[in-house]
CSV table of C-alpha atoms in Angstrom, one decimal:
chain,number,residue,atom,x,y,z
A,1,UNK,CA,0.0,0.0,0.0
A,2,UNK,CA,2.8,2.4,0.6
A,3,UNK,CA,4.7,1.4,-2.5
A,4,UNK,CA,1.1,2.5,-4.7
A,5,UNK,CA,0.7,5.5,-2.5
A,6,UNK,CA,4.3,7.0,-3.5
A,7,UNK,CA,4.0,5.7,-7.0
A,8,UNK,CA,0.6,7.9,-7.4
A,9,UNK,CA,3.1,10.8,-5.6
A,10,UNK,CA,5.0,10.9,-8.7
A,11,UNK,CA,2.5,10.9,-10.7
A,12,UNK,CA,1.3,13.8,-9.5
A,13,UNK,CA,5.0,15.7,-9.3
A,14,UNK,CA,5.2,14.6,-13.0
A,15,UNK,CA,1.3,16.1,-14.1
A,16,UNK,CA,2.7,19.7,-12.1
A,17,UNK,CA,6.3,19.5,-13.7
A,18,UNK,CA,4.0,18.5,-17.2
A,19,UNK,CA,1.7,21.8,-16.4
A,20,UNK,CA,4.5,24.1,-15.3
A,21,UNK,CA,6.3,23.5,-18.7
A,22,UNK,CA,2.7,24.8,-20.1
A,23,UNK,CA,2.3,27.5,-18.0
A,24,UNK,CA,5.6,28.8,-16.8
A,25,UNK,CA,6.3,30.1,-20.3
A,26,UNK,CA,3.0,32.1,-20.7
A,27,UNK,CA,3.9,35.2,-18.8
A,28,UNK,CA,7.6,36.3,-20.6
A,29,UNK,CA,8.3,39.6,-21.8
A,30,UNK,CA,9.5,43.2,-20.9
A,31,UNK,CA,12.7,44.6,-19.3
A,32,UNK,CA,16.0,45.3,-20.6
A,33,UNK,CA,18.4,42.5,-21.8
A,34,UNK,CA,21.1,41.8,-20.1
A,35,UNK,CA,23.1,40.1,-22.2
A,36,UNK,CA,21.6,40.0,-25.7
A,37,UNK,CA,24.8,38.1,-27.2
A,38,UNK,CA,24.2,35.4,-24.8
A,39,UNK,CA,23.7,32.2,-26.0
A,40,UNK,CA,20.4,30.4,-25.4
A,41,UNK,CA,20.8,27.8,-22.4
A,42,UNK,CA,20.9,23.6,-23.1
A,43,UNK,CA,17.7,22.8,-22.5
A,44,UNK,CA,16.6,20.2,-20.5
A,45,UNK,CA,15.4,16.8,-21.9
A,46,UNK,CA,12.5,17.5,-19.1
A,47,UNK,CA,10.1,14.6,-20.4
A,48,UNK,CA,13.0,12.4,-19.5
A,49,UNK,CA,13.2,13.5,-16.7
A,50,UNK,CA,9.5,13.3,-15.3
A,51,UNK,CA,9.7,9.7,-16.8
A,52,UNK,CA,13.0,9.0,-14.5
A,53,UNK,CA,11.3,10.8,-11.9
A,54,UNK,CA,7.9,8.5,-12.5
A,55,UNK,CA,10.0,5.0,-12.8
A,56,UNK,CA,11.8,5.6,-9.5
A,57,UNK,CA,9.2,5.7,-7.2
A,58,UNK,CA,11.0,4.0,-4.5
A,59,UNK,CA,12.7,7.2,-4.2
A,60,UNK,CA,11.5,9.9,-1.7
A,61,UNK,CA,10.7,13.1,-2.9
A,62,UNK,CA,12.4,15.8,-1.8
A,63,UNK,CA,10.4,17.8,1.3
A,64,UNK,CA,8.0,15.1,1.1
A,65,UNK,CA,8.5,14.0,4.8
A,66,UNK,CA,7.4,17.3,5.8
A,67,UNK,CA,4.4,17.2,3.7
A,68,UNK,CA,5.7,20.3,1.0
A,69,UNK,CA,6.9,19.4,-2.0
A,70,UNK,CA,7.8,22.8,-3.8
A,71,UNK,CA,8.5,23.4,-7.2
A,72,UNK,CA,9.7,27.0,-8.8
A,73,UNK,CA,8.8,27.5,-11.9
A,74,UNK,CA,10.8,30.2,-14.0
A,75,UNK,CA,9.5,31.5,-17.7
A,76,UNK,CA,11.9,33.7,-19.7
A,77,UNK,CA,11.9,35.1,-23.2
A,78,UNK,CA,14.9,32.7,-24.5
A,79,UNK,CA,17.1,33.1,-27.5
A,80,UNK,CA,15.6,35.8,-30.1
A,81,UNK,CA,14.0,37.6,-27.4
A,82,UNK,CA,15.1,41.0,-25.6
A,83,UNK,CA,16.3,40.2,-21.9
A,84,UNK,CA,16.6,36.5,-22.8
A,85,UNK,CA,17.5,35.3,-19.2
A,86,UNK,CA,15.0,37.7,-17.6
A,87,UNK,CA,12.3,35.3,-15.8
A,88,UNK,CA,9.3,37.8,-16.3
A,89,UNK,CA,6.9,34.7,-14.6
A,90,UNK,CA,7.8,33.4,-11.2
A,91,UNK,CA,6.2,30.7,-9.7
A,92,UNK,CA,5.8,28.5,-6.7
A,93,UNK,CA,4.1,25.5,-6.9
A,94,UNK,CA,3.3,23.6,-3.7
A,95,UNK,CA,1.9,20.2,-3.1
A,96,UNK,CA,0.8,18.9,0.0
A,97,UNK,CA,0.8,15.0,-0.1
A,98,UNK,CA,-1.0,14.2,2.9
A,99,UNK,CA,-4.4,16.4,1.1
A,100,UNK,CA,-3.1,15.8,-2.3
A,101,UNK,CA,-4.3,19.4,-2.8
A,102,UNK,CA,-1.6,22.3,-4.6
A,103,UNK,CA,-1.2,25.6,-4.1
A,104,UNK,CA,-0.1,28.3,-5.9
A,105,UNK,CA,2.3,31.7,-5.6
A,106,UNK,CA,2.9,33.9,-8.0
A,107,UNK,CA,6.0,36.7,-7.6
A,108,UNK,CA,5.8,39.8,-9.4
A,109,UNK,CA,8.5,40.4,-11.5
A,110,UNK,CA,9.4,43.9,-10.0
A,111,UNK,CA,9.9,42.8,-6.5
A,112,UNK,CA,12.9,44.5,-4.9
A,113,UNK,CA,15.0,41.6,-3.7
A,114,UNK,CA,18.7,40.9,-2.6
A,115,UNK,CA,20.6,39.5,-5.3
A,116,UNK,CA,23.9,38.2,-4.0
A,117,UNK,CA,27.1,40.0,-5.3
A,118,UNK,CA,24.4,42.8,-7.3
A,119,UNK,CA,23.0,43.9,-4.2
A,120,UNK,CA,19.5,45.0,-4.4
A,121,UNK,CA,17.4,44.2,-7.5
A,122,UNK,CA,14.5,43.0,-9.5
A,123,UNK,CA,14.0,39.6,-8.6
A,124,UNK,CA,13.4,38.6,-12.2
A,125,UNK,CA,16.8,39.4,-13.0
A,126,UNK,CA,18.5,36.7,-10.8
A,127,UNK,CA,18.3,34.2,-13.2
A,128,UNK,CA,20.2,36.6,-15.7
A,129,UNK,CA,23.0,37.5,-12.9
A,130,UNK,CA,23.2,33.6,-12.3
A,131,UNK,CA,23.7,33.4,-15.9
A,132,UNK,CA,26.9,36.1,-16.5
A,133,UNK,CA,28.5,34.2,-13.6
A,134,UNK,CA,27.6,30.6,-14.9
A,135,UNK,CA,26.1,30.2,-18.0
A,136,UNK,CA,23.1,27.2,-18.2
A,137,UNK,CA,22.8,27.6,-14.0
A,138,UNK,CA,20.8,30.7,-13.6
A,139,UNK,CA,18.0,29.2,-12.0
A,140,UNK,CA,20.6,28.3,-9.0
A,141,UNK,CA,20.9,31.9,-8.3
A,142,UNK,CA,17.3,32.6,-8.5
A,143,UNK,CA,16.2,29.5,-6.9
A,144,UNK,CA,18.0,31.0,-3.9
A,145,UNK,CA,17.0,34.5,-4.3
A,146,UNK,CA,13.3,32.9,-4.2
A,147,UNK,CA,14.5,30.7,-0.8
A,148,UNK,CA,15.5,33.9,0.8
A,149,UNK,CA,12.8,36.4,-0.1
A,150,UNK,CA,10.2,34.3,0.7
A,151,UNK,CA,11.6,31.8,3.4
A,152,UNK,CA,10.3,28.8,1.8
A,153,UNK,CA,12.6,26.4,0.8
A,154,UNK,CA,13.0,25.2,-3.1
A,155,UNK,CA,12.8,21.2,-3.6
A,156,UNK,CA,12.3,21.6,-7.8
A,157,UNK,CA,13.1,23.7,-10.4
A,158,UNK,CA,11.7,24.0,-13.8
A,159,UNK,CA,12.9,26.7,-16.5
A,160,UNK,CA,11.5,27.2,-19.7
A,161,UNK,CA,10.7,29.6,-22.8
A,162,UNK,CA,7.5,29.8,-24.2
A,163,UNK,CA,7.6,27.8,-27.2
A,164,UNK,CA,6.8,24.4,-25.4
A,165,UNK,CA,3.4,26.6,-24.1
A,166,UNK,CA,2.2,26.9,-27.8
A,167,UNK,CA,3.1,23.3,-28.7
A,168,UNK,CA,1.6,21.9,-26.0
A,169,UNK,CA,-1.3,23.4,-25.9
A,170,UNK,CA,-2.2,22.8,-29.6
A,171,UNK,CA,-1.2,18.8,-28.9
A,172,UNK,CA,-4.2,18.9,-26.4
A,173,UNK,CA,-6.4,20.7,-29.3
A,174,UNK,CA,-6.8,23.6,-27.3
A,175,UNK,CA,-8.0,24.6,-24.6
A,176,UNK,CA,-11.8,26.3,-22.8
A,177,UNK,CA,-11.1,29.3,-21.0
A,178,UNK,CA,-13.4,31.9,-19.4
A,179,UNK,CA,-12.3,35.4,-19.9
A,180,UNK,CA,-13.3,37.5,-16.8
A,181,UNK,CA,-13.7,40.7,-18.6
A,182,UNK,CA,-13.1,42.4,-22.0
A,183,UNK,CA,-10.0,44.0,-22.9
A,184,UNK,CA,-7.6,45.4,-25.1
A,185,UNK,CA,-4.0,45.3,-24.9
A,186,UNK,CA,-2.6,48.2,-27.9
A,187,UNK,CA,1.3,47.5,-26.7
A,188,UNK,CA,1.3,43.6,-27.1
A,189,UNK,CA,5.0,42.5,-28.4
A,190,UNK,CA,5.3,42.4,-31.7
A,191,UNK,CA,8.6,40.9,-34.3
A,192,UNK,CA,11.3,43.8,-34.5
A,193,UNK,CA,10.9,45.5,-31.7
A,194,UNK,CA,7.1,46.9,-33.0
A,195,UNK,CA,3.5,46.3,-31.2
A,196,UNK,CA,0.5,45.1,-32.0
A,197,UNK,CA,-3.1,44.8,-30.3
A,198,UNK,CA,-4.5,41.7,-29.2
A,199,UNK,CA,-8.4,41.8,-27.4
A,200,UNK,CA,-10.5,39.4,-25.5
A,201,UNK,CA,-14.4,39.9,-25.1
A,202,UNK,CA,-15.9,38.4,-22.1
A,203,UNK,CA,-17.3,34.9,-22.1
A,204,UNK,CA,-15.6,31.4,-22.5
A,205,UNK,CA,-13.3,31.3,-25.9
A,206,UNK,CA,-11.5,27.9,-27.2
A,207,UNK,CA,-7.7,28.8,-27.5
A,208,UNK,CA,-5.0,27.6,-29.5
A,209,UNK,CA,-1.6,27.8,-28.1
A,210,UNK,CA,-1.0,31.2,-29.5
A,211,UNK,CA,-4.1,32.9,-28.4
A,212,UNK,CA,-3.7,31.1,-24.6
A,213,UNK,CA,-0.4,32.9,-24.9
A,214,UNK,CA,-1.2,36.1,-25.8
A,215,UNK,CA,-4.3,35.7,-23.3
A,216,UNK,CA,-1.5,35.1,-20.3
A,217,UNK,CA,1.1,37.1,-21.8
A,218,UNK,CA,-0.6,40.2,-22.0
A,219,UNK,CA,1.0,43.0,-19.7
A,220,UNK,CA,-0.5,46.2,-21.3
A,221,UNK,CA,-4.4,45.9,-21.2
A,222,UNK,CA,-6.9,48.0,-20.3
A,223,UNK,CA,-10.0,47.4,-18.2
A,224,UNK,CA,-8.1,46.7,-15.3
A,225,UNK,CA,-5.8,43.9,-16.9
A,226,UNK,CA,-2.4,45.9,-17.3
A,227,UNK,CA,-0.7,44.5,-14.1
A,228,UNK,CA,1.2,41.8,-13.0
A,229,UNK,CA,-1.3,40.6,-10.5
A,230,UNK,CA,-4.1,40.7,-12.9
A,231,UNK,CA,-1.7,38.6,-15.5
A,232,UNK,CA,-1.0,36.3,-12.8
A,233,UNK,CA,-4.7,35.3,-12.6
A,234,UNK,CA,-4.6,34.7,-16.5
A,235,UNK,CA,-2.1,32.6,-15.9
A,236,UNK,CA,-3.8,30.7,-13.7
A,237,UNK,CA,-6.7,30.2,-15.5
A,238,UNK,CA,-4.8,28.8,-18.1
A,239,UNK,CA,-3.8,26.2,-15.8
A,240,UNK,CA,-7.1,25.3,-14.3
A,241,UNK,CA,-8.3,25.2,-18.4
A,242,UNK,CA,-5.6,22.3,-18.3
C-alpha cells in the first residue's frame, strides 16, 4: 500500500512538472536585456526526466517528509527575445501529499529583492546574474533568491521559454477558457521590436496555443488587466483550463 501511494506521488509531481512547462512560459516579456549576445541555455530533456522521476518511485521526494513538495517554476523570453534570461513569470508550486491538494504563488517580477554579489534588485533578473557568472545555471541563483525572499525552501526547479506553451497546448487541441472581462491590450509584443493589439471579449473562448499565450502574456491591457497581478490570474486560469 505504501509502495502505490508514493507511485501515485509521482505521478502527480510529474502532471505539475507537465503543467509548469505549459504555464511557466506564458507570462515572458518586458525589461531590458542583459546580455543580448548570450547564447540560449541547453535545454533540459524535461520529459526524461518526469519519466526518470515516474519509474523511481521507491525514491522519496524531496520535502515530502514534511508534507511540501515545492517546485519553482521560471518562464523567460529565451534566445531571439530582448532580456533572454529575464524570468518575467515566477512561480511557486506547492503540493501537499497528505491532502493531495496544490497551491499556488505567484512573484511579481518587480519585486525588490537581494541578489547576491548585485546587491539589491528585481527579482526577475537573478536568473540573468546567475547566468553572467555561470552560463546554463541561472536558475541556481534565483532559486535562492526565491529561498531567501520568501523563506520557503526550493525542492524543484523548472525553467523554460514559451515555445513548449504553444506546442503543447495545440497537442491537447486547445483549450476552454473563461475570460473575466473584455479588454484590449494596444502595446502587445510584436517581431522587430514593434507592437500590436491583441483583445479578449468576455465569455468562454476555445484557445489555440498562441491565443492562450497572448491571453496570459498580455501585460499592457486595459480594463483593469495591465498589471502583473491581474496577468497572474490569466495565468492561472490557463492552468485550471488544463
Amino acid at each position: 500500500e505504501q509502495k502505490k501511494q508514493r507511485y501515485w506521488l509521482w505521478i502527480g509531481l510529474a502532471v505539475i512538472l507537465i503543467i509548469a512547462i505549459t504555464i511557466i512560459s506564458a507570462l515572458l516579456f518586458g525589461g531590458e536585456p542583459s546580455d543580448p549576445n548570450a547564447v540560449n541555455p541547453a535545454k533540459p530533456g524535461i520529459l526524461r526526466q518526469i519519466k526518470n522521476l515516474i519509474l523511481s518511485s521507491d525514491r522519496q521526494l524531496k520535502g515530502e517528509k514534511d508534507d511540501h513538495i515545492n517546485t519553482l517554476l521560471l518562464g523567460m523570453g529565451g534566445a531571439g527575445h530582448d532580456g533572454a534570461f529575464l524570468t518575467d513569470t515566477i512561480i511557486i508550486i506547492s503540493l501537499k501529499p497528505s491532502t493531495n491538494k496544490i497551491a499556488m504563488l505567484s512573484i511579481p517580477r518587480d519585486l525588490l529583492a537581494e541578489i547576491p554579489g548585485y546587491g539589491f534588485r528585481r527579482i526577475n533578473e537573478a536568473n540573468a546574474m546567475g547566468e553572467l557568472q555561470s552560463p546554463g545555471h541561472g536558475a541556481e541563483l534565483a532559486k535562492k533568491v526565491v529561498e531567501q525572499t520568501i523563506g520557503l525552501p526550493i525542492h524543484y526547479t523548472v525553467r523554460v521559454d514559451f515555445e513548449g506553451f504553444i506546442k503543447v497546448i495545440d497537442e491537447l487541441g486547445g483549450v476552454d477558457a473563461y475570460v473575466d472581462r473584455t479588454f484590449t491590450d494596444a502595446k502587445f509584443p510584436a517581431p522587430n521590436y514593434k507592437y500590436q493589439t491583441v483583445s479578449f471579449a468576455k465569455g468562454w473562448k476555445k484557445m489555440d496555443g498562441q491565443t492562450a499565450l497572448n491571453y496570459a502574456r498580455s501585460r499592457h491591457g486595459d480594463n483593469g488587466e495591465g498589471n502583473d497581478f491581474a496577468r497572474g490570474r490569466r495565468q492561472q486560469k490557463i492552468l485550471a483550463a488544463l
